[in-house]
CSV table of C-alpha atoms in Angstrom, one decimal:
chain,number,residue,atom,x,y,z
A,175,MET,CA,-21.0,72.3,13.8
A,176,ALA,CA,-23.3,70.7,15.8
A,177,HIS,CA,-21.7,70.9,18.9
A,178,ILE,CA,-25.3,69.8,20.9
A,179,ALA,CA,-23.3,66.9,22.4
A,180,LEU,CA,-23.9,67.6,26.3
A,181,ILE,CA,-27.6,68.5,25.5
A,182,HIS,CA,-30.0,65.8,26.9
A,183,ALA,CA,-33.1,67.8,28.0
A,184,LEU,CA,-36.4,67.8,25.5
A,185,PRO,CA,-38.7,70.6,25.2
A,186,ALA,CA,-42.4,70.4,25.6
A,187,LEU,CA,-43.0,71.5,22.0
A,188,VAL,CA,-40.3,71.8,18.7
A,189,VAL,CA,-41.5,74.4,15.9
A,190,ARG,CA,-39.7,74.7,12.7
A,191,PRO,CA,-40.5,78.2,11.1
A,192,SER,CA,-39.5,78.6,7.4
A,193,CYS,CA,-39.6,82.8,7.4
A,194,ALA,CA,-39.4,85.5,9.5
A,195,GLN,CA,-43.2,86.1,9.4
A,196,ASP,CA,-43.4,82.4,11.3
A,197,VAL,CA,-41.2,83.5,13.6
A,198,SER,CA,-42.9,86.7,14.5
A,199,ILE,CA,-46.5,84.5,15.3
A,200,ILE,CA,-43.9,82.1,17.6
A,201,VAL,CA,-42.7,84.9,19.7
A,202,ARG,CA,-46.0,86.6,20.0
A,203,GLU,CA,-47.8,83.6,20.9
A,204,ALA,CA,-44.7,82.7,23.3
A,205,ARG,CA,-45.2,86.4,25.1
A,206,LEU,CA,-49.4,85.7,25.5
A,207,LEU,CA,-48.6,82.4,27.1
A,208,ASP,CA,-45.7,83.5,28.9
A,209,LEU,CA,-43.9,80.6,27.5
A,210,LYS,CA,-40.1,80.3,27.9
A,211,ILE,CA,-38.0,79.6,24.8
A,212,ALA,CA,-34.8,78.3,22.8
A,213,ILE,CA,-33.7,79.2,19.4
A,214,LYS,CA,-31.3,76.4,17.6
A,215,GLY,CA,-29.5,77.9,14.9
A,216,GLY,CA,-26.7,75.0,13.6
A,217,GLY,CA,-26.0,74.4,17.6
A,218,HIS,CA,-22.1,76.7,17.8
A,219,ILE,CA,-22.3,76.1,21.5
A,220,PRO,CA,-21.6,72.7,22.8
A,221,TRP,CA,-22.9,73.2,26.7
A,222,ALA,CA,-26.1,71.8,27.9
A,223,GLY,CA,-28.9,74.8,28.1
A,224,ALA,CA,-27.8,76.9,25.3
A,225,ALA,CA,-30.3,75.7,23.2
A,226,SER,CA,-32.2,73.6,24.7
A,227,ILE,CA,-35.5,74.5,27.0
A,228,GLY,CA,-36.4,71.7,28.7
A,229,ALA,CA,-40.1,70.2,29.7
A,230,GLY,CA,-43.0,73.2,29.5
A,231,GLY,CA,-40.7,75.4,27.1
A,232,VAL,CA,-40.5,75.9,23.0
A,233,LEU,CA,-37.3,74.8,20.9
A,234,VAL,CA,-37.7,76.9,18.1
A,235,ASP,CA,-35.4,75.2,15.1
A,236,MET,CA,-34.4,77.7,12.5
A,237,ARG,CA,-33.4,75.0,10.0
A,238,ASN,CA,-36.1,75.7,7.6
A,239,VAL,CA,-35.2,79.8,7.7
A,240,THR,CA,-32.8,79.0,4.6
A,241,GLY,CA,-31.4,80.8,1.0
A,242,VAL,CA,-28.7,81.6,-0.3
A,243,ASN,CA,-29.5,84.6,-2.6
A,244,LEU,CA,-26.7,86.6,-4.3
A,245,GLY,CA,-27.7,90.5,-5.2
A,246,GLU,CA,-27.7,91.5,-8.6
A,247,ASP,CA,-24.6,93.6,-8.6
A,248,GLU,CA,-23.0,90.3,-6.9
A,249,GLU,CA,-21.3,92.3,-4.2
A,250,THR,CA,-24.0,91.1,-1.3
A,251,VAL,CA,-24.9,88.0,-0.3
A,252,SER,CA,-28.7,87.5,1.9
A,253,VAL,CA,-28.2,84.1,4.2
A,254,GLY,CA,-31.2,82.6,5.9
A,255,SER,CA,-30.5,81.8,9.8
A,256,GLY,CA,-31.0,78.0,9.4
A,257,GLU,CA,-28.0,77.4,6.6
A,258,LYS,CA,-24.7,76.5,7.5
A,259,TRP,CA,-21.8,77.6,6.0
A,260,GLU,CA,-21.4,74.6,3.5
A,261,SER,CA,-24.1,75.9,1.3
A,262,VAL,CA,-22.6,79.2,1.3
A,263,ILE,CA,-19.3,78.7,0.2
A,264,LYS,CA,-20.5,76.5,-2.4
A,265,ILE,CA,-22.9,78.5,-4.0
A,266,LEU,CA,-20.4,81.6,-4.2
A,267,GLU,CA,-17.4,79.2,-4.7
A,268,GLY,CA,-19.5,78.3,-8.4
A,269,LYS,CA,-19.4,82.1,-8.7
A,270,GLY,CA,-15.7,82.7,-8.5
A,271,LEU,CA,-16.8,84.7,-4.8
A,272,ALA,CA,-16.7,84.3,-1.1
A,273,THR,CA,-17.6,85.5,2.1
A,274,VAL,CA,-16.6,86.1,5.7
A,275,GLY,CA,-17.8,82.7,6.9
A,276,ALA,CA,-16.7,80.2,9.0
A,277,ARG,CA,-13.3,78.1,8.1
A,278,VAL,CA,-15.4,74.5,8.9
A,279,PRO,CA,-18.2,74.0,6.8
A,280,ARG,CA,-20.7,72.3,9.4
A,281,VAL,CA,-20.9,75.8,11.6
A,282,GLY,CA,-24.0,77.1,11.5
A,283,VAL,CA,-24.5,80.7,10.0
A,284,THR,CA,-26.5,82.3,12.8
A,285,GLY,CA,-24.3,81.3,16.3
A,286,PHE,CA,-20.9,82.0,14.2
A,287,ILE,CA,-22.3,85.6,13.8
A,288,LEU,CA,-23.7,86.6,16.8
A,289,GLY,CA,-21.0,84.7,18.3
A,290,GLY,CA,-18.2,87.4,16.2
A,291,GLY,CA,-17.0,84.9,14.2
A,292,LEU,CA,-12.9,84.7,12.5
A,293,SER,CA,-13.2,83.3,8.7
A,294,PHE,CA,-9.9,82.6,6.5
A,295,PHE,CA,-10.3,86.8,5.6
A,296,ALA,CA,-10.2,87.7,9.4
A,297,GLY,CA,-6.9,90.1,8.5
A,298,ARG,CA,-8.8,91.9,6.1
A,299,TYR,CA,-12.5,92.2,7.8
A,300,GLY,CA,-11.6,91.4,11.2
A,301,PHE,CA,-15.1,89.8,13.1
A,302,SER,CA,-16.5,88.5,11.0
A,303,CYS,CA,-19.8,90.3,12.4
A,304,ASP,CA,-18.1,93.8,11.9
A,305,ALA,CA,-18.7,92.9,8.3
A,306,VAL,CA,-22.3,92.4,8.0
A,307,MET,CA,-24.6,95.0,6.1
A,308,ALA,CA,-27.8,94.3,7.6
A,309,PHE,CA,-29.7,91.9,10.0
A,310,GLU,CA,-33.2,91.2,9.7
A,311,VAL,CA,-34.5,90.2,13.1
A,312,VAL,CA,-37.3,89.4,14.8
A,313,LEU,CA,-37.5,91.4,18.7
A,314,ALA,CA,-39.2,90.3,21.6
A,315,ASP,CA,-42.7,91.8,20.8
A,316,GLY,CA,-42.8,90.2,17.7
A,317,CYS,CA,-41.9,92.8,15.4
A,318,ILE,CA,-39.7,92.3,12.3
A,319,VAL,CA,-36.7,94.8,12.1
A,320,LYS,CA,-34.4,95.0,9.3
A,321,SER,CA,-31.3,96.8,11.5
A,322,SER,CA,-27.9,97.9,9.5
A,323,ARG,CA,-25.7,100.8,10.3
A,324,THR,CA,-28.3,103.4,9.1
A,325,SER,CA,-31.7,101.4,10.0
A,326,HIS,CA,-32.1,101.2,14.0
A,327,PRO,CA,-27.9,101.3,14.2
A,328,ASP,CA,-28.1,100.6,18.4
A,329,LEU,CA,-29.7,97.4,17.5
A,330,PHE,CA,-27.1,96.7,14.8
A,331,SER,CA,-24.0,97.1,16.9
A,332,ALA,CA,-25.3,95.1,19.7
A,333,LEU,CA,-26.1,91.9,17.0
A,334,LYS,CA,-22.4,91.8,16.4
A,335,GLY,CA,-21.4,89.8,18.9
A,336,GLY,CA,-24.6,89.9,21.4
A,337,SER,CA,-25.8,86.4,20.9
A,338,ASN,CA,-29.4,85.7,21.9
A,339,ASN,CA,-30.1,88.4,23.6
A,340,PHE,CA,-31.8,91.4,21.3
A,341,GLY,CA,-33.9,88.7,19.4
A,342,ILE,CA,-34.3,85.8,16.7
A,343,LEU,CA,-31.7,86.3,13.9
A,344,THR,CA,-33.6,85.3,10.2
A,345,ARG,CA,-31.4,86.4,7.8
A,346,ILE,CA,-28.0,88.4,7.3
A,347,VAL,CA,-26.6,90.2,4.6
A,348,LEU,CA,-23.0,89.9,3.7
A,349,PRO,CA,-20.7,91.5,1.2
A,350,ALA,CA,-19.7,89.0,-1.2
A,351,PHE,CA,-16.4,89.6,-3.0
A,352,ALA,CA,-14.0,87.9,-5.8
A,353,GLN,CA,-11.8,84.7,-4.5
A,354,GLY,CA,-9.6,82.8,-6.7
A,355,ALA,CA,-7.5,79.6,-5.6
A,356,MET,CA,-5.8,79.9,-1.9
A,357,TRP,CA,-2.6,78.5,-0.4
A,358,GLY,CA,-2.5,76.8,2.8
A,359,GLY,CA,-3.2,73.5,4.5
A,360,MET,CA,-1.6,71.9,7.9
A,361,THR,CA,1.3,71.1,8.8
A,362,ILE,CA,2.2,68.4,11.6
A,363,HIS,CA,5.1,68.3,14.2
A,364,PRO,CA,6.1,66.3,17.2
A,365,GLN,CA,5.7,68.1,20.6
A,366,SER,CA,9.1,69.3,20.7
A,367,SER,CA,8.5,72.1,18.1
A,368,MET,CA,5.9,73.8,20.1
A,369,PRO,CA,8.1,76.4,21.0
A,370,GLU,CA,9.2,77.4,17.3
A,371,LEU,CA,5.7,77.7,16.6
A,372,ILE,CA,5.2,80.1,19.0
A,373,THR,CA,8.0,81.9,18.4
A,374,ALA,CA,7.3,82.3,15.0
A,375,LEU,CA,3.1,83.5,15.9
A,376,VAL,CA,4.4,85.9,18.2
A,377,ASP,CA,6.7,87.7,15.8
A,378,PHE,CA,3.6,87.3,13.5
A,379,ALA,CA,1.5,89.1,15.5
A,380,LYS,CA,3.5,91.8,16.5
A,381,GLN,CA,4.4,93.3,12.6
A,382,PRO,CA,3.3,96.3,12.7
A,383,ASN,CA,1.8,95.5,9.3
A,384,PRO,CA,1.2,91.7,8.8
A,385,ASP,CA,0.1,90.6,5.6
A,386,GLN,CA,-3.8,91.1,5.7
A,387,ASN,CA,-4.3,88.0,3.6
A,388,VAL,CA,-2.8,85.6,5.9
A,389,ASN,CA,-4.6,83.6,8.6
A,390,ILE,CA,-3.1,81.2,11.0
A,391,LEU,CA,-3.7,78.7,13.7
A,392,VAL,CA,-0.9,76.7,15.9
A,393,THR,CA,-2.3,74.1,17.8
A,394,TYR,CA,-0.7,71.9,20.9
A,395,GLY,CA,-2.6,68.6,21.8
A,396,PHE,CA,-2.9,65.2,23.1
A,397,SER,CA,-4.4,62.2,21.0
A,398,SER,CA,-5.8,59.0,23.3
A,399,MET,CA,-5.9,58.0,19.5
A,400,PHE,CA,-2.3,57.9,19.1
A,401,GLY,CA,-0.9,58.2,22.2
A,402,ASN,CA,1.2,61.2,22.4
A,403,THR,CA,1.0,65.0,22.0
A,404,LEU,CA,1.7,67.0,18.8
A,405,SER,CA,2.1,70.3,17.8
A,406,ALA,CA,0.7,71.6,14.4
A,407,SER,CA,-0.1,74.6,12.2
A,408,SER,CA,-3.0,75.9,10.2
A,409,LEU,CA,-1.4,78.3,7.5
A,410,PHE,CA,-4.0,80.2,5.1
A,411,ASP,CA,-2.9,83.2,2.3
A,412,THR,CA,-6.0,84.0,0.6
A,413,ALA,CA,-3.8,85.9,-1.8
A,414,PRO,CA,-0.9,83.9,-3.1
A,415,ASP,CA,1.7,85.3,-4.9
A,416,THR,CA,2.0,82.9,-8.1
A,417,SER,CA,6.0,83.2,-7.8
A,418,ASN,CA,6.0,81.9,-4.4
A,419,ASN,CA,2.5,80.5,-3.6
A,420,HIS,CA,2.7,82.1,-0.2
A,421,SER,CA,2.9,85.3,1.6
A,422,THR,CA,6.7,85.9,3.3
A,423,SER,CA,4.6,86.2,7.0
A,424,LEU,CA,4.0,82.0,7.1
A,425,GLU,CA,7.7,81.5,5.7
A,426,ALA,CA,9.0,81.2,9.2
A,427,PHE,CA,6.3,78.8,10.0
A,428,VAL,CA,6.7,76.8,6.9
A,429,ALA,CA,10.5,76.3,7.6
A,430,ILE,CA,9.5,74.5,10.9
A,431,GLU,CA,11.1,71.0,10.7
A,432,PRO,CA,10.8,68.2,11.3
A,433,LYS,CA,7.1,67.9,9.5
A,434,ILE,CA,5.5,64.3,10.7
A,435,GLN,CA,2.6,65.4,7.9
A,436,SER,CA,2.2,68.3,5.6
A,437,THR,CA,-1.2,69.1,3.3
A,438,LEU,CA,0.6,72.7,2.3
A,439,ARG,CA,-0.9,73.4,-1.1
A,440,THR,CA,-2.9,75.6,-3.7
A,441,ASP,CA,-6.5,74.9,-3.6
A,442,THR,CA,-9.9,76.0,-3.1
A,443,LEU,CA,-11.6,77.8,-0.2
A,444,LEU,CA,-14.4,74.8,0.0
A,445,SER,CA,-11.3,72.3,0.4
A,446,PHE,CA,-9.4,74.1,3.0
A,447,ALA,CA,-12.8,74.2,4.8
A,448,GLU,CA,-13.3,70.8,4.8
A,449,GLU,CA,-10.0,69.9,5.8
A,450,GLN,CA,-10.5,71.9,8.9
A,451,GLY,CA,-13.8,70.3,9.8
A,452,GLN,CA,-12.1,66.6,10.0
A,453,GLY,CA,-12.6,65.1,13.3
A,454,THR,CA,-15.0,67.0,14.2
A,455,SER,CA,-18.7,64.9,14.9
A,456,ASP,CA,-21.8,66.0,15.7
A,457,ASN,CA,-22.4,63.4,18.2
A,458,SER,CA,-18.8,63.9,20.3
A,459,ARG,CA,-18.8,65.6,23.8
A,460,VAL,CA,-17.1,68.9,23.6
A,461,LEU,CA,-16.1,71.6,26.1
A,462,TYR,CA,-14.7,75.0,25.1
A,463,PHE,CA,-12.7,77.5,27.1
A,464,THR,CA,-11.4,80.9,25.8
A,465,VAL,CA,-8.9,83.1,27.3
A,466,SER,CA,-6.9,86.2,25.9
A,467,VAL,CA,-3.5,87.1,26.2
A,468,LYS,CA,-0.8,89.7,24.8
A,469,ALA,CA,1.5,88.1,22.6
A,470,ASP,CA,4.2,87.3,24.2
A,471,LYS,CA,6.3,84.0,24.1
A,472,GLN,CA,7.1,83.6,27.3
A,473,ILE,CA,3.5,83.7,29.2
A,474,LEU,CA,2.4,81.4,26.1
A,475,LEU,CA,5.4,79.2,26.6
A,476,LYS,CA,4.0,79.0,30.5
A,477,ILE,CA,0.8,78.1,29.2
A,478,GLN,CA,1.9,75.2,27.6
A,479,ALA,CA,3.3,73.8,30.9
A,480,LEU,CA,0.0,73.9,32.5
A,481,VAL,CA,-1.7,72.4,29.5
A,482,ASP,CA,0.6,69.4,29.7
A,483,GLU,CA,-0.2,69.3,33.4
A,484,ALA,CA,-3.7,69.4,32.7
A,485,ILE,CA,-3.2,66.5,29.9
A,486,GLU,CA,-1.4,64.3,32.5
A,487,SER,CA,-4.1,64.4,34.6
A,488,VAL,CA,-6.6,62.9,32.2
A,489,LYS,CA,-4.7,61.3,29.3
A,490,GLY,CA,-5.8,57.8,30.2
A,491,THR,CA,-9.7,58.9,29.0
A,492,ALA,CA,-11.2,57.1,26.0
A,493,GLY,CA,-11.5,58.9,22.8
A,494,LEU,CA,-9.3,61.8,24.4
A,495,LEU,CA,-8.7,65.0,22.0
A,496,PHE,CA,-7.3,67.7,24.5
A,497,SER,CA,-6.2,71.2,22.7
A,498,TYR,CA,-4.1,74.4,23.2
A,499,ILE,CA,-5.3,76.4,20.4
A,500,LEU,CA,-3.8,79.9,19.4
A,501,GLN,CA,-5.4,82.7,17.2
A,502,PRO,CA,-3.6,85.7,16.8
A,503,ILE,CA,-6.0,89.1,16.9
A,504,THR,CA,-3.6,91.8,15.2
A,505,THR,CA,-3.7,95.5,15.3
A,506,THR,CA,-4.5,95.7,11.9
A,507,PHE,CA,-7.5,93.0,12.6
A,508,LEU,CA,-8.9,95.3,14.9
A,509,VAL,CA,-8.2,98.5,12.8
A,510,ASN,CA,-10.4,96.8,9.9
A,511,SER,CA,-12.8,95.3,12.1
A,512,THR,CA,-13.8,98.9,13.4
A,513,ARG,CA,-14.6,99.8,10.1
A,514,GLY,CA,-17.8,97.7,10.4
A,515,GLY,CA,-18.7,100.1,13.0
A,516,LEU,CA,-19.5,99.2,16.7
A,517,ASN,CA,-20.0,95.8,18.0
A,518,ALA,CA,-21.2,94.4,21.4
A,519,MET,CA,-18.1,92.9,22.6
A,520,GLY,CA,-15.6,95.9,23.1
A,521,LEU,CA,-13.0,93.9,21.7
A,522,SER,CA,-13.8,58.9,17.1
A,523,PRO,CA,-14.8,59.8,20.0
A,524,SER,CA,-16.1,58.7,23.4
A,525,ASP,CA,-19.7,59.2,24.0
A,526,ASP,CA,-19.1,58.5,27.6
A,527,ALA,CA,-21.1,61.0,30.1
A,528,ALA,CA,-19.1,60.3,32.9
A,529,ASP,CA,-16.1,61.7,31.9
A,530,ASP,CA,-17.6,65.0,31.6
A,531,GLN,CA,-17.3,66.3,35.0
A,532,LEU,CA,-14.0,65.1,35.2
A,533,MET,CA,-13.0,67.1,31.6
A,534,ARG,CA,-14.8,70.1,33.2
A,535,LYS,CA,-12.9,70.1,36.3
A,536,VAL,CA,-9.5,69.5,34.7
A,537,SER,CA,-10.1,72.4,32.3
A,538,SER,CA,-11.8,74.7,34.4
A,539,ARG,CA,-8.5,74.4,36.4
A,540,CYS,CA,-6.4,74.7,33.5
A,541,LEU,CA,-8.2,78.1,32.8
A,542,GLU,CA,-7.8,79.2,36.5
A,543,LYS,CA,-4.5,78.5,36.3
A,544,VAL,CA,-3.7,80.2,33.2
A,545,GLU,CA,-5.7,83.5,33.9
A,546,ASN,CA,-3.9,83.6,37.2
A,547,LEU,CA,-0.3,83.1,35.3
A,548,ALA,CA,-1.2,86.0,32.9
A,549,LYS,CA,-2.8,88.6,35.8
A,550,VAL,CA,0.4,88.5,37.2
A,551,GLU,CA,3.1,88.7,34.2
A,552,GLY,CA,0.2,91.3,33.2
A,553,LYS,CA,-0.8,89.9,30.2
A,554,LEU,CA,-4.3,89.3,30.3
A,555,VAL,CA,-7.1,90.7,28.1
A,556,ARG,CA,-10.2,91.1,29.7
A,557,TRP,CA,-12.0,89.5,26.4
A,558,ASN,CA,-13.9,86.1,26.2
A,559,PHE,CA,-14.4,85.3,22.6
A,560,LEU,CA,-18.1,84.0,22.5
A,561,ASN,CA,-17.5,81.4,19.7
A,562,TYR,CA,-15.3,79.6,22.3
A,563,ALA,CA,-16.4,80.4,25.7
A,564,ASP,CA,-17.9,77.7,27.9
A,565,GLU,CA,-20.8,78.4,29.8
A,566,SER,CA,-19.0,79.0,33.0
A,567,GLN,CA,-17.1,82.2,31.8
A,568,LYS,CA,-18.6,85.7,32.2
A,569,VAL,CA,-18.8,87.0,28.4
A,570,MET,CA,-21.0,89.5,28.3
A,571,GLN,CA,-19.3,91.7,32.1
A,572,SER,CA,-17.3,93.4,29.5
A,573,TYR,CA,-19.4,94.1,26.2
A,574,GLY,CA,-21.6,96.9,28.2
A,575,ALA,CA,-24.6,96.5,25.4
A,576,LYS,CA,-28.0,97.7,26.9
A,577,SER,CA,-30.6,95.3,26.2
A,578,VAL,CA,-33.3,95.9,23.6
A,579,ALA,CA,-36.1,94.0,25.7
A,580,LYS,CA,-35.9,92.8,29.4
A,581,LEU,CA,-38.8,90.3,28.3
A,582,TRP,CA,-36.1,88.7,26.3
A,583,GLU,CA,-34.2,87.6,28.7
A,584,ARG,CA,-36.8,86.6,30.8
A,585,ASN,CA,-38.3,84.2,27.8
A,586,VAL,CA,-35.2,83.1,26.4
A,587,PRO,CA,-32.8,81.7,29.4
A,588,GLY,CA,-29.9,79.5,27.3
A,589,GLY,CA,-27.0,81.2,26.0
A,590,PHE,CA,-24.5,84.0,27.1
A,591,LYS,CA,-27.2,86.5,28.7
A,592,LEU,CA,-26.2,90.1,29.7
A,593,PRO,CA,-25.1,90.9,33.3
A,594,LYS,CA,-27.2,92.4,35.7
A,595,LEU,CA,-26.5,95.2,36.6
A,596,GLU,CA,-26.4,96.0,40.7
């Protein structure tokens, strides 16, 4: 999803490589001339400076580094870093296959994987980055390296959740697996249904052996278009039982009434991904903040109250969509994620720039209150998901990964950086 709404600075030069060799030449020349560079994949990170460089710098636009190549055994797929997940989904779906891609088709491949990645199959595979079989990456010295669990394993671990700190990704090899029809969709409820949704979510998250084929999001938010606050769920079963349509793990969500709208059905992965992408726009102004807390009903209800407080202070803003989104990370999820080895993590809208300062102030203050509340309640988890983080958040501080080349940090200033050691 090209979240580039806050980026206005123009680089001195834009280069569009088409392969790893092109990228290698660019990096070597930039190093020789001591030029700062920025790397743009699909534009996953929304804040200014993440994929822009300004005058005097070079923007490396990866859009031409493409290709979705299925292995001869149809058990792997090699994807160019300039691809978006839509093309990957379509090609694999035509073969009755799928992989651990984004749940929104317009999301770019690279930023999603380098940030961690949550797919429809997260319950089975964990973070998408942990399912990666190999990376092709250009390092700070221009060398092209193919990294896997057996070749450059330290780099392989560091790339999984390590953002752009370790090189320019040019190709990713992922597992391909059989996938037929799925069951799922969205249910929209009144604001008053949020406590029931939270209860169902916490109960699911605390199950000792939750259904690994299930994927759940619970959303609570205000839309200026409709002028009210609603609650919702996005429910998916990637291996539905033909006799019951959906997993019994989802029954508590399905039973919640009243439903203002429901799209629950049996359909294709692409159809569900397209539905999840509705309402997103390349030109909307976007802010993400993320916090991790333990699965606890009371803390989530208290956070809901803080979100209500934040909404009240900005609800007069034109084109506003202010959302509180919950996604469970279960113990089983984390166990499945570790099977891929170590990663770097250690665990119509308004286009009015005048609103940016207000939105950032209100969102930051709400996040601060949420974090303080979680600390007091003993429910705070010290992990910030890079894919959903704001530039002000210290995503890398708990990663503990060592930089492959310090020159890389100096000449690639954008994105989330490793903390400086005292």
